[in-house]
Structure formats: C-alpha cells, structure tokens
mmCIF file of C-alpha atoms and ligand atoms in Angstrom:
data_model
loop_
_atom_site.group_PDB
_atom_site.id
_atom_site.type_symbol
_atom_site.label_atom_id
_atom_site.label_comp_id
_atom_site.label_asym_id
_atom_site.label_seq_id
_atom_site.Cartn_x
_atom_site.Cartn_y
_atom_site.Cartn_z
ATOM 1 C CA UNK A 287 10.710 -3.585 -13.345
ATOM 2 C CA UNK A 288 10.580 -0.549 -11.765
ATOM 3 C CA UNK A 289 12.201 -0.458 -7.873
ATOM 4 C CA UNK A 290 10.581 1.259 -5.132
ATOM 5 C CA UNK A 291 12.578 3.862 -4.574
ATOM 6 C CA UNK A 292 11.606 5.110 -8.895
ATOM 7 C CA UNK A 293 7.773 4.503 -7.640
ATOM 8 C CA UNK A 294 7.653 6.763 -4.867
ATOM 9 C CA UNK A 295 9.769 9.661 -6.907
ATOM 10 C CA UNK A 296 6.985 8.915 -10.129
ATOM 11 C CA UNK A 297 4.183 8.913 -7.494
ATOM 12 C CA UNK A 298 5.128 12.361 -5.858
ATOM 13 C CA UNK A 299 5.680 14.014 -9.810
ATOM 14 C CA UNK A 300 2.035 12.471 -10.874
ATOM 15 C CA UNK A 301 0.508 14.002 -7.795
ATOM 16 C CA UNK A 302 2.654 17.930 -7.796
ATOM 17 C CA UNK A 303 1.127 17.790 -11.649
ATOM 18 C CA UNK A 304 -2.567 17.041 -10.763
ATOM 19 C CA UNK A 305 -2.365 19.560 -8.099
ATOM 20 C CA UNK A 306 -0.736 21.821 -10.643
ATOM 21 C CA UNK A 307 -3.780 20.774 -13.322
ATOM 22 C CA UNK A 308 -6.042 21.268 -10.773
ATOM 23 C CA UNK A 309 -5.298 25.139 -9.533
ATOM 24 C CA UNK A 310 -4.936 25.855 -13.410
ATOM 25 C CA UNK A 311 -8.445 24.050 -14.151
ATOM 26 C CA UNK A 312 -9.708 26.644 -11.112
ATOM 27 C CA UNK A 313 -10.567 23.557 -9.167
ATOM 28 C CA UNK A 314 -8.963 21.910 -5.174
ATOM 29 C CA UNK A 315 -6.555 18.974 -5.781
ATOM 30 C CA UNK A 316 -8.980 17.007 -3.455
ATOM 31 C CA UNK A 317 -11.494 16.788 -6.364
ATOM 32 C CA UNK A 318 -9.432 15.007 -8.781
ATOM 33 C CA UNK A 319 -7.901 10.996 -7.290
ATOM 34 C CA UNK A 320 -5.396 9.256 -8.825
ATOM 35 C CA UNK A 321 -5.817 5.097 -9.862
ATOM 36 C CA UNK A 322 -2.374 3.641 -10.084
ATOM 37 C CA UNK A 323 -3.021 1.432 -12.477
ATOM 38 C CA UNK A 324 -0.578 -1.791 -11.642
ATOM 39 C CA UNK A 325 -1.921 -4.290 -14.664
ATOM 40 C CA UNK A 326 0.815 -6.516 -15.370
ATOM 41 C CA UNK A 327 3.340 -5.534 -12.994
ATOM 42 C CA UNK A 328 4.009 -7.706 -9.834
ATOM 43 C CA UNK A 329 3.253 -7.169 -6.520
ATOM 44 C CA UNK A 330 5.821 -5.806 -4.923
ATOM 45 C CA UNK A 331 5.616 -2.791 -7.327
ATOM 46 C CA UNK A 332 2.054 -2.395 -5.821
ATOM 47 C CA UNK A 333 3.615 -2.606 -2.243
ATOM 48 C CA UNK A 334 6.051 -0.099 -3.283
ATOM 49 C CA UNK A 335 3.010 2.598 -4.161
ATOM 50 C CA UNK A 336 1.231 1.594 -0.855
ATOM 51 C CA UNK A 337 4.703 2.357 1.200
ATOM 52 C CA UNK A 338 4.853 5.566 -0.804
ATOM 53 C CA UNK A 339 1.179 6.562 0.417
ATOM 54 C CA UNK A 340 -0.606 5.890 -2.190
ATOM 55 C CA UNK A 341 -4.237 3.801 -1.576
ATOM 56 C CA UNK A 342 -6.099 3.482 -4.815
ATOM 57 C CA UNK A 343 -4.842 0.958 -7.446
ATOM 58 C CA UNK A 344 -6.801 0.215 -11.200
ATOM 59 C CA UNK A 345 -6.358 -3.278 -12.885
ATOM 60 C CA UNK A 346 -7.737 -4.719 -15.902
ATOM 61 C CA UNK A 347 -8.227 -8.237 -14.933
ATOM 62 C CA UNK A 348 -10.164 -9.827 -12.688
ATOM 63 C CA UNK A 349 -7.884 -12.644 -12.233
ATOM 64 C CA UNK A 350 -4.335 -10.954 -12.097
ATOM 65 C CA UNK A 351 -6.344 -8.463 -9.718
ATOM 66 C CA UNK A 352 -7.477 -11.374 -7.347
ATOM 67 C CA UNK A 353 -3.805 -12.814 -7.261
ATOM 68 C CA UNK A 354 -2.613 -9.228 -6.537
ATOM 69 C CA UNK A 355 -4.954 -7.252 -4.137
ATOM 70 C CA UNK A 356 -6.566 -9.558 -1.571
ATOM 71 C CA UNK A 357 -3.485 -10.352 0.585
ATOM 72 C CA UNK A 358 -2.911 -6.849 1.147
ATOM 73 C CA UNK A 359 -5.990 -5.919 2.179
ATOM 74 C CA UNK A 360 -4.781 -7.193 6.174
ATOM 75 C CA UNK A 361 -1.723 -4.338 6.092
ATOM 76 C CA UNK A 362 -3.378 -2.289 4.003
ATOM 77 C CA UNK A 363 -7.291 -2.279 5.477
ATOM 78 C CA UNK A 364 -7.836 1.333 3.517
ATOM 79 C CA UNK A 365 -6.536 0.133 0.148
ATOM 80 C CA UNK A 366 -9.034 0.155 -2.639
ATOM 81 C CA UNK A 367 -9.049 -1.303 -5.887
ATOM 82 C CA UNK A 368 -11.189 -0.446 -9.008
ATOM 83 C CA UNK A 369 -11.138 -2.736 -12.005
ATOM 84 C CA UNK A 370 -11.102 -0.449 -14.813
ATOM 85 C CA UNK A 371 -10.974 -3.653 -17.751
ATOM 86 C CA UNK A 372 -13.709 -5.009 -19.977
ATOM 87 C CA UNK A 373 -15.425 -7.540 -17.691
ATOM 88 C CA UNK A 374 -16.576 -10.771 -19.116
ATOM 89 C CA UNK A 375 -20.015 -11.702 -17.579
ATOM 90 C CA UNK A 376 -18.250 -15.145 -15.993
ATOM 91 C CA UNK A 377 -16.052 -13.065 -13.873
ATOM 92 C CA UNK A 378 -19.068 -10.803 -12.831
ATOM 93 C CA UNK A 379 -18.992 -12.635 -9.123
ATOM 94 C CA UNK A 380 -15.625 -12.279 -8.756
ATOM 95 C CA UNK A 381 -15.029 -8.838 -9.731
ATOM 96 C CA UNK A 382 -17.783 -8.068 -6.926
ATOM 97 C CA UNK A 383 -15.747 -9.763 -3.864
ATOM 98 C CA UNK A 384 -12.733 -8.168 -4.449
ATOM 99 C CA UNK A 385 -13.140 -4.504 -6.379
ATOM 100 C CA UNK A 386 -14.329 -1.402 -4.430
ATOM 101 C CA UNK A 387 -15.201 0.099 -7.624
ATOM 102 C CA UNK A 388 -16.001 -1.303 -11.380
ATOM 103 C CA UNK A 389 -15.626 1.130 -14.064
ATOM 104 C CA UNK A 390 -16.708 -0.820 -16.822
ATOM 105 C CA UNK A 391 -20.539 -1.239 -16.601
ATOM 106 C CA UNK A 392 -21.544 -1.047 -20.355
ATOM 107 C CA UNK A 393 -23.916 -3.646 -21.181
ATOM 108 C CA UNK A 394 -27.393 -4.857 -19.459
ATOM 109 C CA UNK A 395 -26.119 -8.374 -19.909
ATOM 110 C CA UNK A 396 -23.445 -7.536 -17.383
ATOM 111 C CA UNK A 397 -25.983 -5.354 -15.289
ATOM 112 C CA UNK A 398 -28.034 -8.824 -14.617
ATOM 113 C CA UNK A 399 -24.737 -10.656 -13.962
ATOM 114 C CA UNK A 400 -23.452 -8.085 -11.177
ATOM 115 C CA UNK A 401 -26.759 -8.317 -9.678
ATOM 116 C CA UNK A 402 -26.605 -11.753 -9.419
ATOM 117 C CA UNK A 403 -23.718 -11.495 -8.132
ATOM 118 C CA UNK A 404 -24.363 -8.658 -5.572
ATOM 119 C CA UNK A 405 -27.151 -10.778 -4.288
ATOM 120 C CA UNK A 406 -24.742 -14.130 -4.070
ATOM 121 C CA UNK A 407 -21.959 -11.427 -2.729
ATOM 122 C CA UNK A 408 -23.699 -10.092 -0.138
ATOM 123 C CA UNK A 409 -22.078 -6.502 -1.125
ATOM 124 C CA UNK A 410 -22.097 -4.496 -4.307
ATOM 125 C CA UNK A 411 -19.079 -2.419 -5.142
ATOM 126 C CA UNK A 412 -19.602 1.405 -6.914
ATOM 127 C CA UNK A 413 -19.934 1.355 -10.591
ATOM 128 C CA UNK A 414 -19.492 3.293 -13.638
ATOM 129 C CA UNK A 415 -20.752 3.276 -16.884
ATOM 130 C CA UNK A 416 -17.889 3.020 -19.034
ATOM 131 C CA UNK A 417 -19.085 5.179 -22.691
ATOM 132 C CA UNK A 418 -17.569 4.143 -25.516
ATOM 133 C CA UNK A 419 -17.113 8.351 -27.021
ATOM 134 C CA UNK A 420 -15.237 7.236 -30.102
ATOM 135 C CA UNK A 421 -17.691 4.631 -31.279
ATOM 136 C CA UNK A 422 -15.275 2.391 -32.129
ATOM 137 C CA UNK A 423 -16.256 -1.328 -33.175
ATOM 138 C CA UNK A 424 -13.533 -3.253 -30.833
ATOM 139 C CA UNK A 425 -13.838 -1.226 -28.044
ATOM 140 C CA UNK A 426 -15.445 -2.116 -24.447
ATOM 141 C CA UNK A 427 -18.298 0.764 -23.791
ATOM 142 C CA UNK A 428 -21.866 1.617 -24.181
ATOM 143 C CA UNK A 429 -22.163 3.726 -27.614
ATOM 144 C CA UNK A 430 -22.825 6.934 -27.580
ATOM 145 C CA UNK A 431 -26.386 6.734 -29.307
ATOM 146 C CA UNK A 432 -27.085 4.419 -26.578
ATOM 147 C CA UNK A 433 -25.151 5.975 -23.651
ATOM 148 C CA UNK A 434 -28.344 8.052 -22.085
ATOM 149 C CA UNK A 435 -30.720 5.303 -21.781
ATOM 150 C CA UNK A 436 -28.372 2.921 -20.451
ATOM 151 C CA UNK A 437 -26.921 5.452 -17.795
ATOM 152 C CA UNK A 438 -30.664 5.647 -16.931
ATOM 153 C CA UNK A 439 -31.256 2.019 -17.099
ATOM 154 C CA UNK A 440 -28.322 1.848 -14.172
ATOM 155 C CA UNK A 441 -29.700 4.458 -12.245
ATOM 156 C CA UNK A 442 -32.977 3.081 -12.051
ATOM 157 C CA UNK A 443 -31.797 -0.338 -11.401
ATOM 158 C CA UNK A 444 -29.099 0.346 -8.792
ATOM 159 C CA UNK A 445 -29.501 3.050 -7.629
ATOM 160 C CA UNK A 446 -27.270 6.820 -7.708
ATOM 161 C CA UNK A 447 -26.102 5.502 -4.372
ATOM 162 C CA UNK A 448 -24.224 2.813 -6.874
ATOM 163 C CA UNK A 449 -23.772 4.028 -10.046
ATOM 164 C CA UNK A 450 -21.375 6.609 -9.358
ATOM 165 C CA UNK A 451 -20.150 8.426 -12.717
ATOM 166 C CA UNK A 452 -18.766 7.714 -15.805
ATOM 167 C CA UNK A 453 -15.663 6.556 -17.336
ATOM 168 C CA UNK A 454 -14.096 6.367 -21.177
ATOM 169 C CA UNK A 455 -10.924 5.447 -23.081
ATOM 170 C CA UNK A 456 -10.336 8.075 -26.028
ATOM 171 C CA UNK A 457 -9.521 6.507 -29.122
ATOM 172 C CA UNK A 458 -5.842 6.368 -28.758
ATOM 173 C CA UNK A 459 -5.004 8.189 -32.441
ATOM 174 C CA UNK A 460 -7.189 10.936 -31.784
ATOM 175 C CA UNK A 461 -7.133 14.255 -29.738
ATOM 176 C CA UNK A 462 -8.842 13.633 -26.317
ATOM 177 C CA UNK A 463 -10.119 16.560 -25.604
ATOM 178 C CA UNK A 464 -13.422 16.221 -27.467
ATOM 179 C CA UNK A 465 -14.062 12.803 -25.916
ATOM 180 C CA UNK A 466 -13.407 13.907 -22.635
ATOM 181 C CA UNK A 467 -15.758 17.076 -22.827
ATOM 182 C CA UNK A 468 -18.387 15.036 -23.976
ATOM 183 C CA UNK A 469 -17.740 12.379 -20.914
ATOM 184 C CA UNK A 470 -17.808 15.257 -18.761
ATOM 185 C CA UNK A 471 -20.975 17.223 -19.906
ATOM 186 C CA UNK A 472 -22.821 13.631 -20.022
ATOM 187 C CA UNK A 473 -22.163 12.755 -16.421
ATOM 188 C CA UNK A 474 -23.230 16.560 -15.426
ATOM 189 C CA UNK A 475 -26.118 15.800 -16.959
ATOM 190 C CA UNK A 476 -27.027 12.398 -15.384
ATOM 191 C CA UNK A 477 -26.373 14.286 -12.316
ATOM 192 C CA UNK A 478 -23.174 12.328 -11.593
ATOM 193 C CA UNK A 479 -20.051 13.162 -9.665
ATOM 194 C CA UNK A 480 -17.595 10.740 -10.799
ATOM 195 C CA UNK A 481 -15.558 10.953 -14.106
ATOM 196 C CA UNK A 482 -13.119 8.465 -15.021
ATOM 197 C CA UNK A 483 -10.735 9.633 -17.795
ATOM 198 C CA UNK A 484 -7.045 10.380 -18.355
ATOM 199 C CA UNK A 485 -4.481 8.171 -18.555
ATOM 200 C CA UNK A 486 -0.765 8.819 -18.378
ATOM 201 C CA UNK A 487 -0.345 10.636 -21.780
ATOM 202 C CA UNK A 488 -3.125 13.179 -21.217
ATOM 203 C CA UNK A 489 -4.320 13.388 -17.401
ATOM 204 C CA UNK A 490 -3.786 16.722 -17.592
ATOM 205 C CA UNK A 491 -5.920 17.461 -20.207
ATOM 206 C CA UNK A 492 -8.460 15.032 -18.553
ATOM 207 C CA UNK A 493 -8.103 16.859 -15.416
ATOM 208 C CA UNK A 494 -8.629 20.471 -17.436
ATOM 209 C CA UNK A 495 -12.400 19.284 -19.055
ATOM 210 C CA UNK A 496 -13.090 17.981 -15.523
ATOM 211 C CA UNK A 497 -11.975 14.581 -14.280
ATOM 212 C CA UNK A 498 -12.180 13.835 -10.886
ATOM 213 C CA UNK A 499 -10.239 10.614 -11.434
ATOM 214 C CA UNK A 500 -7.524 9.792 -13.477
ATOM 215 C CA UNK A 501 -6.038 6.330 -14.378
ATOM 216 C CA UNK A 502 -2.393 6.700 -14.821
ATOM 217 C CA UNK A 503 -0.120 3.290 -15.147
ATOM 218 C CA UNK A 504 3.158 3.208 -17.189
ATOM 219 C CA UNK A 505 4.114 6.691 -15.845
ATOM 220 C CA UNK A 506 4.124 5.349 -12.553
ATOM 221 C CA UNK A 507 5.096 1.845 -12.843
ATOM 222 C CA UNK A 508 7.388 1.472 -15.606
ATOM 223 C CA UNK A 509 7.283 -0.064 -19.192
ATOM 224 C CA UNK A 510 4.885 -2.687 -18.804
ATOM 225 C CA UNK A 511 6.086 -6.231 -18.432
ATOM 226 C CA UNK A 512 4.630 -8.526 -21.687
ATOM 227 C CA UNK A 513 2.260 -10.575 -19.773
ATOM 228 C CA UNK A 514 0.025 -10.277 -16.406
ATOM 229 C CA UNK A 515 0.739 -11.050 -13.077
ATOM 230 C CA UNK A 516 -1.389 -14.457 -12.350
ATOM 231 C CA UNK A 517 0.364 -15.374 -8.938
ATOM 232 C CA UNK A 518 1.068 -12.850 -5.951
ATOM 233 C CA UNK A 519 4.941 -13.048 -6.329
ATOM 234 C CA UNK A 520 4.792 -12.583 -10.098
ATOM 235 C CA UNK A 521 4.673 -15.861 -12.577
HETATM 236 C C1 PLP B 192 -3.735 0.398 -18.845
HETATM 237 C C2 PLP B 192 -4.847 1.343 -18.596
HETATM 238 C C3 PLP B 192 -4.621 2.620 -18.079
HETATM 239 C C4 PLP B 192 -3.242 3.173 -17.796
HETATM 240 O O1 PLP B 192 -2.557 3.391 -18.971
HETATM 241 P P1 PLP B 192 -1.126 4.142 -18.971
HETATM 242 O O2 PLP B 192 -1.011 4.689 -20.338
HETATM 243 O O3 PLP B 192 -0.112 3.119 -18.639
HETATM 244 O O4 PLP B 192 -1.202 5.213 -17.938
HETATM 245 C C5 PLP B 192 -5.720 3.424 -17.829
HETATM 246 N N1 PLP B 192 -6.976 2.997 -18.066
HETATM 247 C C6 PLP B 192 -7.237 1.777 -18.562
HETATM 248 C C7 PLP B 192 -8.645 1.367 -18.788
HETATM 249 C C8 PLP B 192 -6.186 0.915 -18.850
HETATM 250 O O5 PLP B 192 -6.453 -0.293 -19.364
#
C-alpha cells in the first residue's frame, strides 16, 4: 500500500502532466478533471488523496464503493464519486444513492433499471454512455454499430441535462489513439461535453484527442492490492 505522503507527491505529478497535456493539446487545464480511481485499495489511501486536495474518486464496484465513499461524505461534503465499472442491473438502486456520476450506461436493460431506481431514489446521478470502440466480445459497452441510436435512446429518455458524455476503455493491446478519436468525434456529434477516456498508461494521449476527464488509478495509488476493499477499514 501506498502511504500518504507517495499519494500526494503522485497526485501533484498526474496533475503538472495534464496541465502540461493540456497547453500542448491548445486547450485550459480546467477542461480536462482527473478520477482517482481507488478500486481495490483501502480507505485510508482515499483519505490520503482527499487531504492532498483532490475531490473526484472512480470505482468499479458498487459494493466496495458503498463500503468506501459514504462515510466521508460528512468531512468531505464536496467529494464526488463516479462508478466507472460494468454495472449489473441488481445494483442499479444502489449505484444511484451513492455515485454522483455513472459512466457505464450501455444497455436499455440498465436504462429501465436506473429509472426505476431514480424514481425509488428520489435523485438521479449524471450518466455516460460507456462505447465499447474496439468491439470486443467480453467487454462492458454499447457497440459501435449500435452506439448512435442508443446515445439517442438516452438522450431522449433522460434527458442532455443527464446524459452527460461518453466514456470507453481501448482495447488494452492496441494503440489508443484511434479509439479515443472516434470517442471524441462521437460525443461532438451527440452534442456532448463530457469524454471519459485515459487511464494511467495513456492520459496524455487521451487528453491530446480531447478528453475532458481522465481515469487514472495505479499511477496514483500504487500496485493494486489482489482483491477489493468490502469493509471501510480494508478486509
Ligand atoms: C481500473 C480502471 C481505471 C484505472 O486504471 P489504471 O491503469 O490503474 O490507471 C480506469 N478506468 C476504468 C474503467 C478502470 O476499471
């Protein structure tokens, strides 16, 4: 595990090199955010980021996310959390008390489900259609072929005032670029501001073909720990 003191130095390099990307991309720092993505590690790294500044936090599940976040919300009444995982349609409610942002809308079965849930909720965080831009079989993601009419679909049926943008995960043996120019040109098309991509390998790149958020874990946090985080003090 990381200590605190290793987070705050990795937080400060990750945000001099998106405000580095940035300039060089021609665009203001403010335009791009940065998700610390904390899956798997325990909370006190996450408390360690939130000493250090930093606000906006990424996890994969629903579960770990609702051991992790909730608590921290009292001290921390600006924090937000986006859950940036495949979300199973059980976990639809959930996922809608506690995230700020879900950036893995890809199916209409989950559409109805975070409807429901929004109604049962009483709130509805953002969303974003995640795209799946390599087509590949295993991965969470509307397919491309199908990509337009769904974005549309969410539009209509939220609302732009929900569905913010769009996110993707570039297959992880290819070059990114491609994917993420095609994320980027789609959500400029749908009229869409937000666009999730980049990850700590290539948030550069991301930030260069126009992400305005990027999703960065292991280069902040560490090595990630084998399993998830189901309790707040780590299990
Ligand atoms: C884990 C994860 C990240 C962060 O990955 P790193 O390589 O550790 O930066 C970003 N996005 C998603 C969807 C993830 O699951």
């Amino acid at each position: 595990m990381s200590t605190s003191s290793s987070i705050a130095q990795a937080l400060t390099g990750i945000r001099t090199r998106i405000e580095a990307s940035a300039r060089a991309a021609g665009r203001p720092a403010s335009g791009v955010d940065l998700v610390a993505v904390s899956k798997f590690h325990p909370q006190a790294s996450v408390i360690a980021a939130l000493e250090a500044g930093q606000r906006l936090f990424g996890e994969n599940r629903v579960q770990e996310a609702a051991a992790k976040f909730p608590a921290l919300r009292t001290r921390w009444p600006d924090l937000r959390l986006h859950i940036i995982g495949g979300l199973q349609t059980n976990k639809a409610l959930e996922a809608v008390r506690i995230a700020d942002m879900i950036e893995s809308l890809d199916r209409p079965a989950l559409s109805d489900a975070l409807a429901r849930a929004a109604d049962r909720a009483g709130r509805l965080p953002g969303l974003l259609v995640q795209v799946n831009t390599g087509d590949e079989g295993q991965k969470s993601g509307v397919r491309l072929e199908e990509a337009d009419a769904f974005i549309n679909a969410s539009l209509e049926r939220f609302g732009p005032a929900v569905v913010r943008g769009l996110m993707c995960i570039p297959p992880h043996d290819q070059d990114p670029t491609p994917h993420f120019r095609t994320l980027a040109t789609m959500a400029h098309r749908h009229g869409l501001d937000v666009v999730s991509m980049g990850m700590s390998a290539d948030f550069e790149r991301a930030i260069a073909c126009g992400a305005t958020l990027v999703r960065v874990g292991s280069a902040i946090f560490g090595a990630r720990p084998a399993t998830p985080q189901t309790a707040p003090n780590g299990t």
